[in-house]
Short mmCIF file of C-alpha atoms in Angstrom, two decimals:
data_model
loop_
_atom_site.label_atom_id
_atom_site.label_comp_id
_atom_site.label_asym_id
_atom_site.label_seq_id
_atom_site.Cartn_x
_atom_site.Cartn_y
_atom_site.Cartn_z
CA MET A 1 -25.05 -10.43 -8.85
CA VAL A 2 -23.41 -8.69 -11.83
CA ILE A 3 -23.96 -9.77 -15.45
CA VAL A 4 -21.00 -9.02 -17.71
CA GLN A 5 -21.21 -9.03 -21.51
CA ALA A 6 -18.24 -11.28 -22.27
CA SER A 7 -18.13 -10.24 -25.92
CA LEU A 8 -17.33 -6.68 -24.88
CA VAL A 9 -14.16 -7.68 -23.06
CA PRO A 10 -11.39 -7.79 -25.67
CA MET A 11 -8.60 -8.41 -23.16
CA SER A 12 -6.55 -11.57 -22.96
CA PRO A 13 -7.57 -14.33 -20.49
CA PRO A 14 -6.66 -13.70 -16.83
CA HIS A 15 -3.18 -14.82 -15.85
CA HIS A 16 -4.23 -15.83 -12.32
CA SER A 17 -6.10 -19.12 -12.33
CA SER A 18 -7.82 -18.22 -9.07
CA THR A 19 -9.44 -15.12 -10.57
CA MET A 20 -12.04 -17.14 -12.41
CA GLN A 21 -13.55 -18.65 -9.26
CA GLY A 22 -17.14 -17.51 -8.70
CA ILE A 23 -17.91 -17.13 -12.45
CA ASN A 24 -20.93 -19.12 -13.53
CA LEU A 25 -21.98 -19.53 -17.17
CA ASP A 26 -24.90 -21.91 -16.61
CA GLY A 27 -28.27 -20.77 -17.88
CA LEU A 28 -27.00 -17.53 -19.45
CA PRO A 29 -26.70 -16.41 -23.08
CA ASN A 30 -23.35 -17.27 -24.65
CA ASN A 31 -22.16 -13.66 -24.56
CA GLN A 32 -22.71 -13.15 -20.83
CA ILE A 33 -21.01 -14.29 -17.64
CA LYS A 34 -22.43 -14.01 -14.16
CA LEU A 35 -20.19 -12.74 -11.35
CA THR A 36 -21.29 -13.69 -7.86
CA ASN A 37 -19.89 -12.47 -4.54
CA VAL A 38 -18.65 -9.34 -6.30
CA SER A 39 -17.59 -5.91 -5.07
CA ILE A 40 -16.80 -3.11 -7.51
CA VAL A 41 -14.02 -0.59 -6.90
CA ARG A 42 -14.39 2.65 -8.85
CA LEU A 43 -11.88 5.41 -9.61
CA ARG A 44 -12.37 8.61 -11.60
CA LYS A 45 -9.26 9.75 -13.43
CA GLY A 46 -8.65 11.93 -16.45
CA GLY A 47 -12.37 12.64 -16.80
CA LYS A 48 -13.30 8.95 -17.06
CA ARG A 49 -14.60 6.37 -14.61
CA PHE A 50 -12.73 3.09 -14.30
CA GLU A 51 -13.88 -0.01 -12.43
CA ILE A 52 -12.55 -3.40 -11.35
CA ALA A 53 -14.47 -6.47 -10.14
CA CYS A 54 -13.26 -7.90 -6.83
CA TYR A 55 -14.38 -10.50 -4.33
CA LYS A 56 -16.38 -9.18 -1.39
CA ASN A 57 -14.36 -8.54 1.78
CA LYS A 58 -11.07 -9.02 -0.08
CA VAL A 59 -10.61 -5.35 -0.95
CA MET A 60 -10.38 -4.26 2.68
CA GLU A 61 -8.20 -7.26 3.53
CA TRP A 62 -5.81 -6.20 0.75
CA ARG A 63 -5.81 -2.56 1.87
CA ASN A 64 -5.08 -3.59 5.45
CA GLY A 65 -2.26 -5.90 4.40
CA VAL A 66 -4.05 -9.10 5.40
CA GLU A 67 -4.33 -10.38 1.83
CA LYS A 68 -1.18 -10.21 -0.30
CA ASP A 69 -2.22 -12.31 -3.31
CA LEU A 70 -3.86 -10.13 -5.97
CA GLY A 71 -5.32 -13.25 -7.53
CA GLU A 72 -7.40 -13.79 -4.38
CA VAL A 73 -8.77 -10.24 -4.62
CA MET A 74 -9.68 -9.93 -8.31
CA GLN A 75 -12.65 -11.67 -9.92
CA ILE A 76 -11.36 -10.71 -13.38
CA ASP A 77 -7.90 -9.32 -14.16
CA ASN A 78 -9.32 -6.52 -16.30
CA VAL A 79 -10.04 -2.80 -16.08
CA PHE A 80 -13.56 -1.75 -17.07
CA LEU A 81 -15.36 1.47 -17.82
CA ASN A 82 -18.50 -0.28 -16.58
CA VAL A 83 -18.35 -3.73 -14.97
CA SER A 84 -22.11 -4.39 -15.01
CA LYS A 85 -22.28 -3.69 -18.77
CA GLY A 86 -19.06 -5.56 -19.46
CA GLN A 87 -17.55 -2.45 -21.05
CA ALA A 88 -13.78 -2.87 -20.88
CA ALA A 89 -11.42 0.10 -20.96
CA ASN A 90 -9.33 0.23 -24.12
CA LYS A 91 -5.59 0.80 -24.22
CA ASP A 92 -5.94 4.37 -25.49
CA ASP A 93 -8.09 5.35 -22.48
CA LEU A 94 -5.71 3.64 -20.07
CA MET A 95 -2.64 5.27 -21.58
CA LYS A 96 -4.26 8.71 -21.65
CA CYS A 97 -5.52 8.63 -18.06
CA PHE A 98 -2.93 6.48 -16.28
CA LYS A 99 0.12 7.11 -18.53
CA THR A 100 0.51 3.34 -18.83
CA ASP A 101 -1.40 0.44 -20.35
CA SER A 102 -0.16 -2.06 -17.75
CA GLN A 103 -3.29 -3.75 -16.42
CA ASN A 104 -1.50 -4.81 -13.25
CA ASP A 105 -0.23 -1.31 -12.39
CA ILE A 106 -3.63 0.25 -13.06
CA ILE A 107 -5.48 -2.39 -11.05
CA LEU A 108 -3.16 -1.72 -8.11
CA GLU A 109 -3.83 2.04 -8.32
CA ILE A 110 -7.59 1.52 -8.46
CA LEU A 111 -7.41 -0.90 -5.53
CA LYS A 112 -5.42 1.61 -3.50
CA LYS A 113 -7.25 4.84 -4.34
CA GLY A 114 -10.65 3.77 -5.65
CA GLU A 115 -14.03 3.94 -3.94
CA LEU A 116 -15.46 0.59 -2.89
CA GLN A 117 -19.07 0.23 -4.05
CA VAL A 118 -21.07 -1.71 -1.46
CA GLY A 119 -24.69 -2.07 -0.37
CA GLU A 120 -25.94 -0.39 2.80
CA ARG A 121 -26.02 -3.60 4.84
CA GLU A 122 -22.58 -4.70 3.63
CA ARG A 123 -21.16 -1.22 4.23
CA SER A 124 -22.52 -1.17 7.78
CA SER A 125 -21.00 -4.57 8.51
CA MET A 126 -17.67 -3.53 6.99
CA LEU A 127 -17.52 -0.30 9.03
CA GLU A 128 -18.36 -2.16 12.24
CA GLY A 129 -15.55 -4.61 11.53
CA MET A 130 -13.06 -1.81 10.84
CA TYR A 131 -14.15 0.04 13.98
CA ARG A 132 -13.41 -3.08 16.01
CA ASP A 133 -10.07 -3.62 14.25
CA ILE A 134 -9.02 -0.02 14.93
CA ALA A 135 -9.91 -0.36 18.61
CA THR A 136 -8.00 -3.66 18.76
CA THR A 137 -4.90 -2.04 17.26
CA VAL A 138 -5.06 0.84 19.75
CA ALA A 139 -5.46 -1.60 22.65
CA GLU A 140 -2.43 -3.56 21.47
CA LYS A 141 -0.22 -0.47 21.27
CA CYS A 142 -1.25 1.46 24.38
CA VAL A 143 -1.52 1.28 28.15
CA ASN A 144 -2.86 3.32 31.02
CA PRO A 145 0.31 5.25 31.98
CA GLU A 146 -0.82 5.42 35.61
CA THR A 147 -1.07 1.65 36.06
CA LYS A 148 0.96 0.36 33.07
CA ARG A 149 -1.89 -2.01 32.31
CA PRO A 150 -3.36 -2.46 28.81
CA TYR A 151 -6.91 -1.44 28.01
CA THR A 152 -9.47 -3.93 26.75
CA VAL A 153 -10.81 -3.49 23.23
CA THR A 154 -14.26 -2.70 24.65
CA MET A 155 -12.85 0.15 26.73
CA ILE A 156 -11.09 1.63 23.69
CA GLU A 157 -14.31 1.35 21.67
CA LYS A 158 -16.15 3.28 24.39
CA ALA A 159 -13.48 5.99 24.40
CA MET A 160 -13.72 6.23 20.60
CA ALA A 161 -17.50 6.55 20.86
CA ASP A 162 -17.13 9.37 23.41
CA LEU A 163 -15.02 11.22 20.84
CA HIS A 164 -17.61 10.54 18.11
CA LEU A 165 -14.91 9.10 15.87
CA SER A 166 -15.99 7.69 12.52
CA VAL A 167 -14.34 5.12 10.26
CA ASN A 168 -12.91 5.97 6.84
CA PRO A 169 -13.13 2.79 4.70
CA SER A 170 -10.54 4.08 2.22
CA ARG A 171 -7.81 4.35 4.88
CA SER A 172 -5.93 1.51 6.53
CA VAL A 173 -6.73 0.32 10.04
CA LYS A 174 -3.19 1.12 11.19
CA SER A 175 -3.23 4.76 10.05
CA GLN A 176 -6.65 5.34 11.65
CA ALA A 177 -5.51 3.67 14.87
CA LEU A 178 -2.60 6.12 15.07
CA ASP A 179 -5.05 9.00 14.59
CA VAL A 180 -7.24 7.62 17.38
CA ILE A 181 -4.25 7.46 19.74
CA LYS A 182 -3.39 11.07 18.87
CA GLN A 183 -6.94 12.27 19.55
CA LEU A 184 -7.23 10.33 22.80
CA LEU A 185 -3.99 11.96 23.96
CA GLU A 186 -5.15 15.44 22.94
CA LYS A 187 -8.68 15.19 24.34
CA LYS A 188 -7.58 13.32 27.49
CA THR A 189 -10.69 11.15 27.22
CA ILE A 190 -8.84 8.43 29.13
CA PRO A 191 -5.29 8.33 30.51
CA ILE A 192 -3.41 6.69 27.67
CA ALA A 193 0.15 6.35 26.40
CA ARG A 194 2.03 4.23 23.92
CA ALA A 195 3.34 1.07 25.57
CA GLN A 196 7.08 1.54 25.89
CA MET A 197 9.88 -0.62 24.52
CA ARG A 198 12.74 -1.75 26.76
CA VAL A 199 16.14 -1.43 25.05
CA ARG A 200 19.84 -1.75 25.85
CA VAL A 201 22.15 0.97 24.56
CA ILE A 202 25.89 0.23 24.33
CA VAL A 203 28.50 2.76 23.19
CA PRO A 204 32.30 3.01 23.55
CA SER A 205 33.26 4.71 26.82
CA LYS A 206 34.95 7.59 24.98
CA ASP A 207 31.61 8.47 23.36
CA GLY A 208 29.39 7.90 26.39
CA LYS A 209 29.43 11.32 28.05
CA ARG A 210 29.04 13.11 24.72
CA ILE A 211 26.04 11.01 23.68
CA LYS A 212 24.33 10.76 27.07
CA GLU A 213 22.72 14.21 27.11
CA ARG A 214 21.18 13.80 23.66
CA LEU A 215 20.14 10.23 24.43
CA MET A 216 18.37 11.18 27.66
CA ALA A 217 16.22 13.64 25.70
CA MET A 218 14.97 10.81 23.49
CA ILE A 219 14.09 8.17 26.09
CA ALA A 220 11.13 7.88 28.45
CA SER A 221 13.16 6.67 31.43
CA LYS A 222 16.47 5.08 32.38
CA GLU A 223 16.32 1.86 34.41
CA ASP A 224 20.01 1.01 34.74
CA GLU A 225 23.42 2.41 33.88
CA ASP A 226 26.82 0.70 33.71
CA LEU A 227 29.93 2.80 33.12
CA GLY A 228 32.49 0.04 32.58
CA GLU A 229 34.59 -0.62 29.49
CA ASN A 230 31.59 0.53 27.50
CA TYR A 231 28.79 2.85 28.51
CA GLU A 232 25.62 0.78 28.82
CA TRP A 233 22.08 1.90 29.59
CA ILE A 234 18.82 -0.02 29.99
CA CYS A 235 16.07 2.37 28.92
CA LEU A 236 12.39 2.58 28.10
CA ILE A 237 11.59 4.36 24.85
CA ASP A 238 8.54 5.04 22.73
CA PRO A 239 8.55 2.47 19.87
CA GLY A 240 8.47 5.38 17.43
CA GLN A 241 11.85 6.57 18.74
CA PHE A 242 13.69 3.32 18.02
CA ARG A 243 14.94 4.42 14.60
CA ALA A 244 15.95 7.90 15.81
CA VAL A 245 17.94 6.47 18.73
CA ASN A 246 19.67 3.98 16.46
CA GLU A 247 20.56 6.70 13.95
CA LEU A 248 22.01 8.83 16.75
CA LEU A 249 24.20 5.96 17.96
CA GLN A 250 25.45 5.06 14.50
CA SER A 251 26.26 8.62 13.49
CA GLU A 252 27.96 9.59 16.76
CA THR A 253 30.01 6.39 17.19
CA LYS A 254 30.83 5.75 13.52
CA GLY A 255 28.85 2.52 13.60
CA LYS A 256 30.27 1.19 16.87
CA GLY A 257 27.16 1.85 18.99
CA GLN A 258 24.61 -0.89 19.59
CA LEU A 259 20.87 -0.77 20.22
CA GLU A 260 19.20 -3.98 21.38
CA MET A 261 15.47 -4.49 21.87
CA LEU A 262 14.88 -6.39 25.13
CA SER A 263 11.08 -6.35 25.10
CA LEU A 264 8.65 -4.92 22.57
CA MET A 265 5.96 -3.74 24.99
CA GLU A 266 6.60 -3.00 28.67
CA THR A 267 3.28 -3.57 30.49
CA LYS A 268 1.99 -5.03 33.72
CA GLN A 269 -0.07 -8.20 33.67
CA GLY A 270 -3.86 -7.95 33.60
CA ASP A 271 -6.28 -5.63 31.79
CA GLU A 272 -7.20 -2.15 32.89
CA THR A 273 -10.66 -1.68 34.42
CA PHE A 274 -12.79 1.40 34.90
#
């Protein structure tokens, strides 16, 4: 629970109606408000410490892209020097340190870059949840290249544990999942590869031979080839190559080439087992 001295907050009332949920005035002096279910995010900038009051669990949901509504994240739409003392940051401090006095812009920067202040039990629970989410993301994106079958989340968690990987709460689940994939590939802890995307490539016949050599260097494998009126290939590519292949086609055919996604992830049915 955090007690905020309301008289020390000279800012205008919050513009999101939902931001006042969880504030309870009952049984407190008139100049105080009680914030429940609160998490504080702190950022040091320009020699000063700035804080915002958020709902528990919502900060990580916002950072991971699950929560989009800022009003569901913020308890109070205000920037503080000290939340627990109710000491709001004045416009001069904000302008000096952030080069703007826009509360919304500053709140977004603190949310993105600030350190989330949590208790030991809450932190442990949060890290366990992120660890599971990272493993889930890796399992969704990868397969055993020898069998083409996806790994279970539990198997990915075990592989992560073997690498002694830790969770960084200030980074998104997606970025950490990509790092995990990279390390699993480098350390060869388990046979793993990105699940491949099946695509159809169509180019005018006059461009086919010229493009083919460069295209073959960018794909994982070619499943079918049709050299009719147009050159057409059915290929498997790494999802990360989709944009590069498309840019190649557009630049080399003056916009006449086509790239169609036939299936997002090419895998065999059933989970991998050890």
